Amino acid sequence: MYRRNLLAAALALPALARPALAQAVPLPVVASFSILGDMVRQLGGSRVAVRVLAGPDVDAHTFQPRPADAAAVRDAALVVRNGLGFEPWLDRMLRSAGRKGPVAVASTGIRPRAMADDGHGHGHGHAHGQDPHAWQDLANGRSYARTVAAALAAADPAGAGHYRDRASAYDARLAALDAWVRERIATVPEARRKVVTSHDAFGYFAAAYGVEFLAPQGISTESEPSAAQVGRLVRLLKQQNISALFLENMANPATLQRLAAEAGVTVQGRLYADALSPPDGPAPDYEAMFRHNVGLLVPAMAG
Ligand SMILES: [Zn+2]
């Protein structure tokens, strides 16, 4: 109510008088991809208006911004990005937009993992260096949320208490979710915690939760594997008795379907790695993404 009235007052005033009432309108925030957009919404509530650049089911590694995105990046009170080389296109945007305002790097303070260097690359053009998919460990997600909440409070000091309260409630939910993930995975015998998927986005998940993800050579989102590569993977699936074979939401399904057919294995479903689903899908927010992924992984690994 209070903010609605202020908003009406702000709109009634001449433009020059508006900065003094800056809290009356939602804080314009740009998030580089859908998972961060959700975090900003969870932490900001009605105090923020989030614009997401790489939206649901969009591959943020290779996102191609439009001119309207550049204007949003220039004008936002805060830009939130992942860092760790995830959004190379955003570096160019920030430069060309001449942005002077704050840019929060959500991964600040986490311990980065090295990207697995097995010669095939990530399938997204960053074969070497740091693994950007840190949000796949909920401990890192909690760190992201603290970083984003602090950046929101710095950009909107009058809302500091609001962001602090929401950050504390969100952190409690993520901590409970982390405990649930561990409980569910503990129900699978250790030797069976093996998964094959289409790109190596689960390094942090693997390390945090004790699941082995195989995204073998040639299985990238951009190139078709050779017959020899397919043969090697089919042997691996059979030798290790792996029943958990998954697609990802942004990947071309053809390669994995072909592998599944040759190995006589069924593709068990679609994991969400780098992007959320649309609102009516199975992974519309960060928490739902974990529940969905773990809900598919556990019975598939158990076989
Ligand atoms: Zn990725």
PDB file of C-alpha atoms and ligand atoms in Angstrom:
ATOM      1  CA  MET A   1       0.000   0.000   0.000  1.00  0.00           C
ATOM      2  CA  TYR A   2       2.632   2.413   1.167  1.00  0.00           C
ATOM      3  CA  ARG A   3       4.750   1.864  -1.920  1.00  0.00           C
ATOM      4  CA  ARG A   4       1.801   2.040  -4.272  1.00  0.00           C
ATOM      5  CA  ASN A   5       0.941   5.465  -2.873  1.00  0.00           C
ATOM      6  CA  LEU A   6       4.504   6.611  -3.244  1.00  0.00           C
ATOM      7  CA  LEU A   7       4.542   5.364  -6.812  1.00  0.00           C
ATOM      8  CA  ALA A   8       1.430   7.375  -7.598  1.00  0.00           C
ATOM      9  CA  ALA A   9       3.063  10.410  -5.987  1.00  0.00           C
ATOM     10  CA  ALA A  10       6.263   9.882  -7.941  1.00  0.00           C
ATOM     11  CA  LEU A  11       4.415   9.639 -11.228  1.00  0.00           C
ATOM     12  CA  ALA A  12       2.565  12.840 -10.448  1.00  0.00           C
ATOM     13  CA  LEU A  13       5.778  14.768  -9.870  1.00  0.00           C
ATOM     14  CA  PRO A  14       7.949  16.323 -12.559  1.00  0.00           C
ATOM     15  CA  ALA A  15      10.811  14.127 -13.716  1.00  0.00           C
ATOM     16  CA  LEU A  16      13.455  16.190 -11.936  1.00  0.00           C
ATOM     17  CA  ALA A  17      11.876  15.527  -8.550  1.00  0.00           C
ATOM     18  CA  ARG A  18      11.880  11.728  -8.968  1.00  0.00           C
ATOM     19  CA  PRO A  19      15.373  10.764  -7.814  1.00  0.00           C
ATOM     20  CA  ALA A  20      14.497  11.755  -4.237  1.00  0.00           C
ATOM     21  CA  LEU A  21      11.722   9.150  -4.329  1.00  0.00           C
ATOM     22  CA  ALA A  22      13.831   6.471  -5.984  1.00  0.00           C
ATOM     23  CA  GLN A  23      12.483   3.698  -3.685  1.00  0.00           C
ATOM     24  CA  ALA A  24       8.944   4.362  -4.861  1.00  0.00           C
ATOM     25  CA  VAL A  25       9.423   2.529  -8.131  1.00  0.00           C
ATOM     26  CA  PRO A  26      10.818  -1.015  -8.279  1.00  0.00           C
ATOM     27  CA  LEU A  27      14.588  -1.139  -8.661  1.00  0.00           C
ATOM     28  CA  PRO A  28      15.428  -2.018 -12.284  1.00  0.00           C
ATOM     29  CA  VAL A  29      17.784  -5.010 -12.197  1.00  0.00           C
ATOM     30  CA  VAL A  30      19.190  -6.943 -15.144  1.00  0.00           C
ATOM     31  CA  ALA A  31      20.203 -10.574 -14.601  1.00  0.00           C
ATOM     32  CA  SER A  32      22.337 -12.317 -17.214  1.00  0.00           C
ATOM     33  CA  PHE A  33      20.457 -15.646 -17.174  1.00  0.00           C
ATOM     34  CA  SER A  34      17.317 -17.283 -15.833  1.00  0.00           C
ATOM     35  CA  ILE A  35      18.730 -18.820 -12.641  1.00  0.00           C
ATOM     36  CA  LEU A  36      20.122 -15.488 -11.453  1.00  0.00           C
ATOM     37  CA  GLY A  37      16.892 -13.779 -12.488  1.00  0.00           C
ATOM     38  CA  ASP A  38      15.016 -16.108 -10.153  1.00  0.00           C
ATOM     39  CA  MET A  39      17.436 -15.392  -7.288  1.00  0.00           C
ATOM     40  CA  VAL A  40      16.993 -11.645  -7.735  1.00  0.00           C
ATOM     41  CA  ARG A  41      13.195 -12.125  -7.613  1.00  0.00           C
ATOM     42  CA  GLN A  42      13.390 -14.316  -4.506  1.00  0.00           C
ATOM     43  CA  LEU A  43      15.608 -11.767  -2.750  1.00  0.00           C
ATOM     44  CA  GLY A  44      14.034  -8.589  -4.034  1.00  0.00           C
ATOM     45  CA  GLY A  45      10.346  -9.418  -4.089  1.00  0.00           C
ATOM     46  CA  SER A  46       8.207  -6.485  -5.116  1.00  0.00           C
ATOM     47  CA  ARG A  47      11.055  -3.992  -4.577  1.00  0.00           C
ATOM     48  CA  VAL A  48      12.752  -5.083  -7.791  1.00  0.00           C
ATOM     49  CA  ALA A  49      11.792  -5.302 -11.463  1.00  0.00           C
ATOM     50  CA  VAL A  50      13.994  -7.993 -13.021  1.00  0.00           C
ATOM     51  CA  ARG A  51      14.849  -8.241 -16.665  1.00  0.00           C
ATOM     52  CA  VAL A  52      16.489 -11.538 -17.614  1.00  0.00           C
ATOM     53  CA  LEU A  53      18.740 -11.564 -20.679  1.00  0.00           C
ATOM     54  CA  ALA A  54      19.156 -15.304 -21.434  1.00  0.00           C
ATOM     55  CA  GLY A  55      15.715 -16.565 -20.457  1.00  0.00           C
ATOM     56  CA  PRO A  56      14.178 -20.006 -19.816  1.00  0.00           C
ATOM     57  CA  ASP A  57      15.569 -22.834 -21.993  1.00  0.00           C
ATOM     58  CA  VAL A  58      18.091 -20.425 -23.552  1.00  0.00           C
ATOM     59  CA  ASP A  59      21.784 -21.341 -23.669  1.00  0.00           C
ATOM     60  CA  ALA A  60      23.455 -18.488 -21.796  1.00  0.00           C
ATOM     61  CA  HIS A  61      26.928 -19.483 -23.039  1.00  0.00           C
ATOM     62  CA  THR A  62      26.065 -18.471 -26.576  1.00  0.00           C
ATOM     63  CA  PHE A  63      23.278 -15.946 -26.001  1.00  0.00           C
ATOM     64  CA  GLN A  64      22.954 -13.233 -28.632  1.00  0.00           C
ATOM     65  CA  PRO A  65      21.712  -9.980 -27.102  1.00  0.00           C
ATOM     66  CA  ARG A  66      19.356  -7.640 -28.955  1.00  0.00           C
ATOM     67  CA  PRO A  67      19.570  -3.830 -29.019  1.00  0.00           C
ATOM     68  CA  ALA A  68      16.848  -3.480 -26.352  1.00  0.00           C
ATOM     69  CA  ASP A  69      18.990  -5.632 -24.039  1.00  0.00           C
ATOM     70  CA  ALA A  70      21.894  -3.193 -24.408  1.00  0.00           C
ATOM     71  CA  ALA A  71      19.668  -0.289 -23.350  1.00  0.00           C
ATOM     72  CA  ALA A  72      18.465  -2.274 -20.319  1.00  0.00           C
ATOM     73  CA  VAL A  73      22.049  -3.073 -19.332  1.00  0.00           C
ATOM     74  CA  ARG A  74      23.012   0.591 -19.627  1.00  0.00           C
ATOM     75  CA  ASP A  75      20.069   1.853 -17.577  1.00  0.00           C
ATOM     76  CA  ALA A  76      19.689  -0.802 -14.839  1.00  0.00           C
ATOM     77  CA  ALA A  77      20.358   0.172 -11.230  1.00  0.00           C
ATOM     78  CA  LEU A  78      22.167  -3.149 -10.894  1.00  0.00           C
ATOM     79  CA  VAL A  79      23.434  -5.814 -13.283  1.00  0.00           C
ATOM     80  CA  VAL A  80      23.850  -9.325 -11.845  1.00  0.00           C
ATOM     81  CA  ARG A  81      25.999 -11.872 -13.638  1.00  0.00           C
ATOM     82  CA  ASN A  82      27.552 -15.263 -12.926  1.00  0.00           C
ATOM     83  CA  GLY A  83      31.183 -14.601 -13.859  1.00  0.00           C
ATOM     84  CA  LEU A  84      33.732 -17.444 -14.285  1.00  0.00           C
ATOM     85  CA  GLY A  85      33.614 -16.942 -18.060  1.00  0.00           C
ATOM     86  CA  PHE A  86      29.953 -17.932 -18.355  1.00  0.00           C
ATOM     87  CA  GLU A  87      28.771 -14.804 -20.203  1.00  0.00           C
ATOM     88  CA  PRO A  88      31.492 -13.582 -22.592  1.00  0.00           C
ATOM     89  CA  TRP A  89      28.841 -11.660 -24.569  1.00  0.00           C
ATOM     90  CA  LEU A  90      28.068  -9.573 -21.474  1.00  0.00           C
ATOM     91  CA  ASP A  91      31.636  -8.220 -21.349  1.00  0.00           C
ATOM     92  CA  ARG A  92      31.126  -6.828 -24.854  1.00  0.00           C
ATOM     93  CA  MET A  93      27.685  -5.449 -23.913  1.00  0.00           C
ATOM     94  CA  LEU A  94      28.964  -3.700 -20.786  1.00  0.00           C
ATOM     95  CA  ARG A  95      31.763  -2.094 -22.797  1.00  0.00           C
ATOM     96  CA  SER A  96      29.642  -0.972 -25.707  1.00  0.00           C
ATOM     97  CA  ALA A  97      26.806   0.241 -23.455  1.00  0.00           C
ATOM     98  CA  GLY A  98      29.330   2.336 -21.535  1.00  0.00           C
ATOM     99  CA  ARG A  99      27.830   1.163 -18.269  1.00  0.00           C
ATOM    100  CA  LYS A 100      29.083   3.000 -15.160  1.00  0.00           C
ATOM    101  CA  GLY A 101      26.781   1.487 -12.539  1.00  0.00           C
ATOM    102  CA  PRO A 102      27.356  -1.539 -10.305  1.00  0.00           C
ATOM    103  CA  VAL A 103      27.771  -5.054 -11.718  1.00  0.00           C
ATOM    104  CA  ALA A 104      27.469  -7.834  -9.122  1.00  0.00           C
ATOM    105  CA  VAL A 105      29.349 -11.048  -9.877  1.00  0.00           C
ATOM    106  CA  ALA A 106      27.292 -13.737  -8.128  1.00  0.00           C
ATOM    107  CA  SER A 107      30.119 -16.287  -8.018  1.00  0.00           C
ATOM    108  CA  THR A 108      32.399 -13.936  -6.039  1.00  0.00           C
ATOM    109  CA  GLY A 109      33.952 -15.782  -3.108  1.00  0.00           C
ATOM    110  CA  ILE A 110      33.209 -19.332  -4.198  1.00  0.00           C
ATOM    111  CA  ARG A 111      36.033 -21.793  -4.852  1.00  0.00           C
ATOM    112  CA  PRO A 112      36.078 -22.323  -8.631  1.00  0.00           C
ATOM    113  CA  ARG A 113      36.655 -25.760 -10.111  1.00  0.00           C
ATOM    114  CA  ALA A 114      38.785 -26.268 -13.176  1.00  0.00           C
ATOM    115  CA  MET A 115      36.821 -27.140 -16.276  1.00  0.00           C
ATOM    116  CA  ALA A 116      37.373 -30.790 -17.135  1.00  0.00           C
ATOM    117  CA  ASP A 117      39.850 -30.669 -20.001  1.00  0.00           C
ATOM    118  CA  ASP A 118      39.221 -33.848 -21.935  1.00  0.00           C
ATOM    119  CA  GLY A 119      39.795 -32.390 -25.369  1.00  0.00           C
ATOM    120  CA  HIS A 120      36.206 -31.986 -26.481  1.00  0.00           C
ATOM    121  CA  GLY A 121      35.484 -28.764 -24.672  1.00  0.00           C
ATOM    122  CA  HIS A 122      32.264 -27.803 -23.088  1.00  0.00           C
ATOM    123  CA  GLY A 123      30.355 -27.608 -26.312  1.00  0.00           C
ATOM    124  CA  HIS A 124      29.891 -23.925 -25.637  1.00  0.00           C
ATOM    125  CA  GLY A 125      33.224 -22.472 -26.568  1.00  0.00           C
ATOM    126  CA  HIS A 126      35.051 -22.454 -23.246  1.00  0.00           C
ATOM    127  CA  ALA A 127      37.086 -25.604 -23.316  1.00  0.00           C
ATOM    128  CA  HIS A 128      39.689 -24.423 -20.828  1.00  0.00           C
ATOM    129  CA  GLY A 129      39.832 -22.507 -17.596  1.00  0.00           C
ATOM    130  CA  GLN A 130      37.259 -22.347 -14.831  1.00  0.00           C
ATOM    131  CA  ASP A 131      34.014 -24.264 -14.678  1.00  0.00           C
ATOM    132  CA  PRO A 132      31.265 -21.624 -14.547  1.00  0.00           C
ATOM    133  CA  HIS A 133      28.392 -23.905 -13.379  1.00  0.00           C
ATOM    134  CA  ALA A 134      28.966 -23.229  -9.667  1.00  0.00           C
ATOM    135  CA  TRP A 135      25.225 -22.894  -8.876  1.00  0.00           C
ATOM    136  CA  GLN A 136      24.868 -26.665  -9.231  1.00  0.00           C
ATOM    137  CA  ASP A 137      26.195 -26.936  -5.653  1.00  0.00           C
ATOM    138  CA  LEU A 138      23.623 -25.446  -3.249  1.00  0.00           C
ATOM    139  CA  ALA A 139      26.386 -24.272  -0.899  1.00  0.00           C
ATOM    140  CA  ASN A 140      27.544 -22.060  -3.775  1.00  0.00           C
ATOM    141  CA  GLY A 141      23.929 -21.072  -4.458  1.00  0.00           C
ATOM    142  CA  ARG A 142      23.688 -19.824  -0.873  1.00  0.00           C
ATOM    143  CA  SER A 143      26.869 -17.826  -1.423  1.00  0.00           C
ATOM    144  CA  TYR A 144      25.430 -16.402  -4.661  1.00  0.00           C
ATOM    145  CA  ALA A 145      22.314 -15.322  -2.762  1.00  0.00           C
ATOM    146  CA  ARG A 146      24.360 -13.552  -0.075  1.00  0.00           C
ATOM    147  CA  THR A 147      26.341 -11.732  -2.757  1.00  0.00           C
ATOM    148  CA  VAL A 148      23.224 -10.728  -4.695  1.00  0.00           C
ATOM    149  CA  ALA A 149      21.375  -9.599  -1.533  1.00  0.00           C
ATOM    150  CA  ALA A 150      24.326  -7.414  -0.538  1.00  0.00           C
ATOM    151  CA  ALA A 151      24.434  -5.876  -4.018  1.00  0.00           C
ATOM    152  CA  LEU A 152      20.681  -5.161  -3.906  1.00  0.00           C
ATOM    153  CA  ALA A 153      21.051  -3.497  -0.509  1.00  0.00           C
ATOM    154  CA  ALA A 154      23.946  -1.385  -1.796  1.00  0.00           C
ATOM    155  CA  ALA A 155      21.940  -0.319  -4.857  1.00  0.00           C
ATOM    156  CA  ASP A 156      18.799   0.366  -2.765  1.00  0.00           C
ATOM    157  CA  PRO A 157      19.923   1.224   0.804  1.00  0.00           C
ATOM    158  CA  ALA A 158      16.398   2.105   1.944  1.00  0.00           C
ATOM    159  CA  GLY A 159      15.464  -1.531   1.299  1.00  0.00           C
ATOM    160  CA  ALA A 160      18.399  -3.035   3.228  1.00  0.00           C
ATOM    161  CA  GLY A 161      16.174  -4.538   5.919  1.00  0.00           C
ATOM    162  CA  HIS A 162      13.786  -5.981   3.323  1.00  0.00           C
ATOM    163  CA  TYR A 163      16.642  -7.679   1.447  1.00  0.00           C
ATOM    164  CA  ARG A 164      18.200  -8.943   4.692  1.00  0.00           C
ATOM    165  CA  ASP A 165      14.939 -10.573   5.815  1.00  0.00           C
ATOM    166  CA  ARG A 166      14.300 -12.186   2.449  1.00  0.00           C
ATOM    167  CA  ALA A 167      17.922 -13.359   2.187  1.00  0.00           C
ATOM    168  CA  SER A 168      17.669 -15.010   5.572  1.00  0.00           C
ATOM    169  CA  ALA A 169      14.432 -16.851   4.661  1.00  0.00           C
ATOM    170  CA  TYR A 170      15.851 -17.869   1.270  1.00  0.00           C
ATOM    171  CA  ASP A 171      19.079 -19.137   2.839  1.00  0.00           C
ATOM    172  CA  ALA A 172      17.077 -21.330   5.240  1.00  0.00           C
ATOM    173  CA  ARG A 173      15.169 -22.823   2.292  1.00  0.00           C
ATOM    174  CA  LEU A 174      18.360 -23.522   0.338  1.00  0.00           C
ATOM    175  CA  ALA A 175      19.995 -25.119   3.395  1.00  0.00           C
ATOM    176  CA  ALA A 176      16.972 -27.413   3.841  1.00  0.00           C
ATOM    177  CA  LEU A 177      17.038 -28.255   0.129  1.00  0.00           C
ATOM    178  CA  ASP A 178      20.747 -29.114   0.355  1.00  0.00           C
ATOM    179  CA  ALA A 179      20.006 -31.527   3.221  1.00  0.00           C
ATOM    180  CA  TRP A 180      17.174 -33.096   1.175  1.00  0.00           C
ATOM    181  CA  VAL A 181      19.458 -33.601  -1.854  1.00  0.00           C
ATOM    182  CA  ARG A 182      22.017 -35.401   0.363  1.00  0.00           C
ATOM    183  CA  GLU A 183      19.328 -37.587   1.921  1.00  0.00           C
ATOM    184  CA  ARG A 184      17.929 -38.608  -1.449  1.00  0.00           C
ATOM    185  CA  ILE A 185      21.332 -39.396  -2.971  1.00  0.00           C
ATOM    186  CA  ALA A 186      22.308 -41.408   0.106  1.00  0.00           C
ATOM    187  CA  THR A 187      19.512 -43.861  -0.790  1.00  0.00           C
ATOM    188  CA  VAL A 188      21.467 -44.901  -3.944  1.00  0.00           C
ATOM    189  CA  PRO A 189      24.343 -47.385  -3.445  1.00  0.00           C
ATOM    190  CA  GLU A 190      27.636 -45.576  -4.044  1.00  0.00           C
ATOM    191  CA  ALA A 191      28.674 -47.803  -6.954  1.00  0.00           C
ATOM    192  CA  ARG A 192      25.484 -46.862  -8.820  1.00  0.00           C
ATOM    193  CA  ARG A 193      25.882 -43.079  -8.559  1.00  0.00           C
ATOM    194  CA  LYS A 194      26.848 -42.661 -12.212  1.00  0.00           C
ATOM    195  CA  VAL A 195      25.127 -40.561 -14.834  1.00  0.00           C
ATOM    196  CA  VAL A 196      25.730 -39.843 -18.508  1.00  0.00           C
ATOM    197  CA  THR A 197      24.527 -36.515 -19.818  1.00  0.00           C
ATOM    198  CA  SER A 198      25.025 -34.287 -22.796  1.00  0.00           C
ATOM    199  CA  HIS A 199      27.320 -31.584 -21.477  1.00  0.00           C
ATOM    200  CA  ASP A 200      29.600 -31.338 -18.499  1.00  0.00           C
ATOM    201  CA  ALA A 201      27.609 -28.843 -16.450  1.00  0.00           C
ATOM    202  CA  PHE A 202      27.455 -30.954 -13.290  1.00  0.00           C
ATOM    203  CA  GLY A 203      31.062 -30.817 -12.006  1.00  0.00           C
ATOM    204  CA  TYR A 204      30.080 -28.878  -8.882  1.00  0.00           C
ATOM    205  CA  PHE A 205      27.048 -31.092  -8.287  1.00  0.00           C
ATOM    206  CA  ALA A 206      29.264 -34.163  -8.656  1.00  0.00           C
ATOM    207  CA  ALA A 207      31.814 -32.890  -6.152  1.00  0.00           C
ATOM    208  CA  ALA A 208      29.217 -31.708  -3.625  1.00  0.00           C
ATOM    209  CA  TYR A 209      26.893 -34.700  -3.695  1.00  0.00           C
ATOM    210  CA  GLY A 210      29.093 -37.631  -4.659  1.00  0.00           C
ATOM    211  CA  VAL A 211      27.638 -38.446  -8.075  1.00  0.00           C
ATOM    212  CA  GLU A 212      29.848 -39.225 -11.062  1.00  0.00           C
ATOM    213  CA  PHE A 213      28.796 -37.474 -14.290  1.00  0.00           C
ATOM    214  CA  LEU A 214      30.209 -38.739 -17.543  1.00  0.00           C
ATOM    215  CA  ALA A 215      30.032 -36.444 -20.536  1.00  0.00           C
ATOM    216  CA  PRO A 216      32.516 -38.366 -22.620  1.00  0.00           C
ATOM    217  CA  GLN A 217      34.601 -37.123 -25.484  1.00  0.00           C
ATOM    218  CA  GLY A 218      32.543 -36.098 -28.455  1.00  0.00           C
ATOM    219  CA  ILE A 219      29.343 -35.653 -26.526  1.00  0.00           C
ATOM    220  CA  SER A 220      29.019 -31.918 -26.787  1.00  0.00           C
ATOM    221  CA  THR A 221      26.079 -29.744 -27.644  1.00  0.00           C
ATOM    222  CA  GLU A 222      27.662 -28.498 -30.858  1.00  0.00           C
ATOM    223  CA  SER A 223      29.256 -31.431 -32.598  1.00  0.00           C
ATOM    224  CA  GLU A 224      28.207 -34.909 -33.614  1.00  0.00           C
ATOM    225  CA  PRO A 225      30.375 -37.681 -32.164  1.00  0.00           C
ATOM    226  CA  SER A 226      32.333 -39.998 -34.423  1.00  0.00           C
ATOM    227  CA  ALA A 227      31.408 -43.669 -34.720  1.00  0.00           C
ATOM    228  CA  ALA A 228      34.451 -44.542 -32.587  1.00  0.00           C
ATOM    229  CA  GLN A 229      33.357 -42.123 -29.872  1.00  0.00           C
ATOM    230  CA  VAL A 230      29.859 -43.562 -29.857  1.00  0.00           C
ATOM    231  CA  GLY A 231      31.301 -47.078 -29.669  1.00  0.00           C
ATOM    232  CA  ARG A 232      33.488 -46.145 -26.705  1.00  0.00           C
ATOM    233  CA  LEU A 233      30.551 -44.684 -24.831  1.00  0.00           C
ATOM    234  CA  VAL A 234      28.293 -47.623 -25.575  1.00  0.00           C
ATOM    235  CA  ARG A 235      30.976 -49.959 -24.122  1.00  0.00           C
ATOM    236  CA  LEU A 236      31.276 -47.739 -21.064  1.00  0.00           C
ATOM    237  CA  LEU A 237      27.530 -47.757 -20.455  1.00  0.00           C
ATOM    238  CA  LYS A 238      27.424 -51.543 -20.698  1.00  0.00           C
ATOM    239  CA  GLN A 239      30.587 -52.246 -18.664  1.00  0.00           C
ATOM    240  CA  GLN A 240      29.542 -50.007 -15.814  1.00  0.00           C
ATOM    241  CA  ASN A 241      25.897 -51.008 -16.018  1.00  0.00           C
ATOM    242  CA  ILE A 242      24.822 -47.350 -16.172  1.00  0.00           C
ATOM    243  CA  SER A 243      21.089 -46.835 -16.503  1.00  0.00           C
ATOM    244  CA  ALA A 244      21.016 -43.081 -15.886  1.00  0.00           C
ATOM    245  CA  LEU A 245      21.230 -41.385 -19.275  1.00  0.00           C
ATOM    246  CA  PHE A 246      19.891 -37.853 -19.487  1.00  0.00           C
ATOM    247  CA  LEU A 247      19.283 -34.995 -21.862  1.00  0.00           C
ATOM    248  CA  GLU A 248      19.588 -31.365 -20.913  1.00  0.00           C
ATOM    249  CA  ASN A 249      17.111 -28.683 -21.624  1.00  0.00           C
ATOM    250  CA  MET A 250      19.241 -26.694 -24.071  1.00  0.00           C
ATOM    251  CA  ALA A 251      21.023 -29.547 -25.789  1.00  0.00           C
ATOM    252  CA  ASN A 252      20.301 -31.064 -29.166  1.00  0.00           C
ATOM    253  CA  PRO A 253      18.766 -34.428 -28.254  1.00  0.00           C
ATOM    254  CA  ALA A 254      19.850 -36.297 -31.407  1.00  0.00           C
ATOM    255  CA  THR A 255      23.295 -37.403 -30.180  1.00  0.00           C
ATOM    256  CA  LEU A 256      22.138 -38.787 -26.874  1.00  0.00           C
ATOM    257  CA  GLN A 257      19.125 -40.497 -28.431  1.00  0.00           C
ATOM    258  CA  ARG A 258      21.470 -42.235 -30.850  1.00  0.00           C
ATOM    259  CA  LEU A 259      23.750 -43.375 -28.022  1.00  0.00           C
ATOM    260  CA  ALA A 260      20.795 -44.636 -26.048  1.00  0.00           C
ATOM    261  CA  ALA A 261      19.532 -46.633 -29.002  1.00  0.00           C
ATOM    262  CA  GLU A 262      22.942 -48.223 -29.643  1.00  0.00           C
ATOM    263  CA  ALA A 263      23.513 -49.059 -25.980  1.00  0.00           C
ATOM    264  CA  GLY A 264      19.998 -50.364 -25.501  1.00  0.00           C
ATOM    265  CA  VAL A 265      19.400 -47.802 -22.748  1.00  0.00           C
ATOM    266  CA  THR A 266      16.431 -45.498 -22.308  1.00  0.00           C
ATOM    267  CA  VAL A 267      16.952 -41.750 -22.000  1.00  0.00           C
ATOM    268  CA  GLN A 268      15.542 -41.067 -18.547  1.00  0.00           C
ATOM    269  CA  GLY A 269      14.432 -37.500 -19.011  1.00  0.00           C
ATOM    270  CA  ARG A 270      15.651 -33.955 -19.128  1.00  0.00           C
ATOM    271  CA  LEU A 271      17.937 -32.358 -16.566  1.00  0.00           C
ATOM    272  CA  TYR A 272      18.041 -28.604 -16.089  1.00  0.00           C
ATOM    273  CA  ALA A 273      21.608 -27.376 -15.930  1.00  0.00           C
ATOM    274  CA  ASP A 274      22.190 -23.862 -17.279  1.00  0.00           C
ATOM    275  CA  ALA A 275      18.653 -22.536 -17.704  1.00  0.00           C
ATOM    276  CA  LEU A 276      15.309 -22.847 -15.967  1.00  0.00           C
ATOM    277  CA  SER A 277      12.145 -24.042 -17.662  1.00  0.00           C
ATOM    278  CA  PRO A 278       9.351 -21.633 -18.556  1.00  0.00           C
ATOM    279  CA  PRO A 279       6.940 -20.918 -15.642  1.00  0.00           C
ATOM    280  CA  ASP A 280       4.637 -23.817 -16.576  1.00  0.00           C
ATOM    281  CA  GLY A 281       7.535 -26.303 -16.890  1.00  0.00           C
ATOM    282  CA  PRO A 282       9.117 -28.616 -14.309  1.00  0.00           C
ATOM    283  CA  ALA A 283      11.940 -26.270 -13.235  1.00  0.00           C
ATOM    284  CA  PRO A 284      10.606 -22.707 -13.154  1.00  0.00           C
ATOM    285  CA  ASP A 285      12.916 -21.601 -10.311  1.00  0.00           C
ATOM    286  CA  TYR A 286      16.280 -22.545  -8.787  1.00  0.00           C
ATOM    287  CA  GLU A 287      14.788 -24.627  -5.976  1.00  0.00           C
ATOM    288  CA  ALA A 288      12.386 -26.442  -8.309  1.00  0.00           C
ATOM    289  CA  MET A 289      15.335 -27.175 -10.625  1.00  0.00           C
ATOM    290  CA  PHE A 290      17.102 -29.130  -7.858  1.00  0.00           C
ATOM    291  CA  ARG A 291      13.935 -30.979  -6.849  1.00  0.00           C
ATOM    292  CA  HIS A 292      13.285 -31.891 -10.478  1.00  0.00           C
ATOM    293  CA  ASN A 293      16.861 -33.001 -11.240  1.00  0.00           C
ATOM    294  CA  VAL A 294      17.292 -35.028  -8.061  1.00  0.00           C
ATOM    295  CA  GLY A 295      13.799 -36.479  -8.450  1.00  0.00           C
ATOM    296  CA  LEU A 296      14.853 -37.843 -11.870  1.00  0.00           C
ATOM    297  CA  LEU A 297      18.442 -38.797 -10.984  1.00  0.00           C
ATOM    298  CA  VAL A 298      17.805 -40.898  -7.901  1.00  0.00           C
ATOM    299  CA  PRO A 299      15.445 -43.538  -9.358  1.00  0.00           C
ATOM    300  CA  ALA A 300      17.401 -43.594 -12.653  1.00  0.00           C
ATOM    301  CA  MET A 301      20.718 -44.282 -10.893  1.00  0.00           C
ATOM    302  CA  ALA A 302      19.117 -46.893  -8.649  1.00  0.00           C
ATOM    303  CA  GLY A 303      18.120 -48.637 -11.912  1.00  0.00           C
TER     304      GLY A 303
HETATM  305 ZN    ZN B   1      26.960 -24.977 -19.534  1.00  0.00          ZN
END
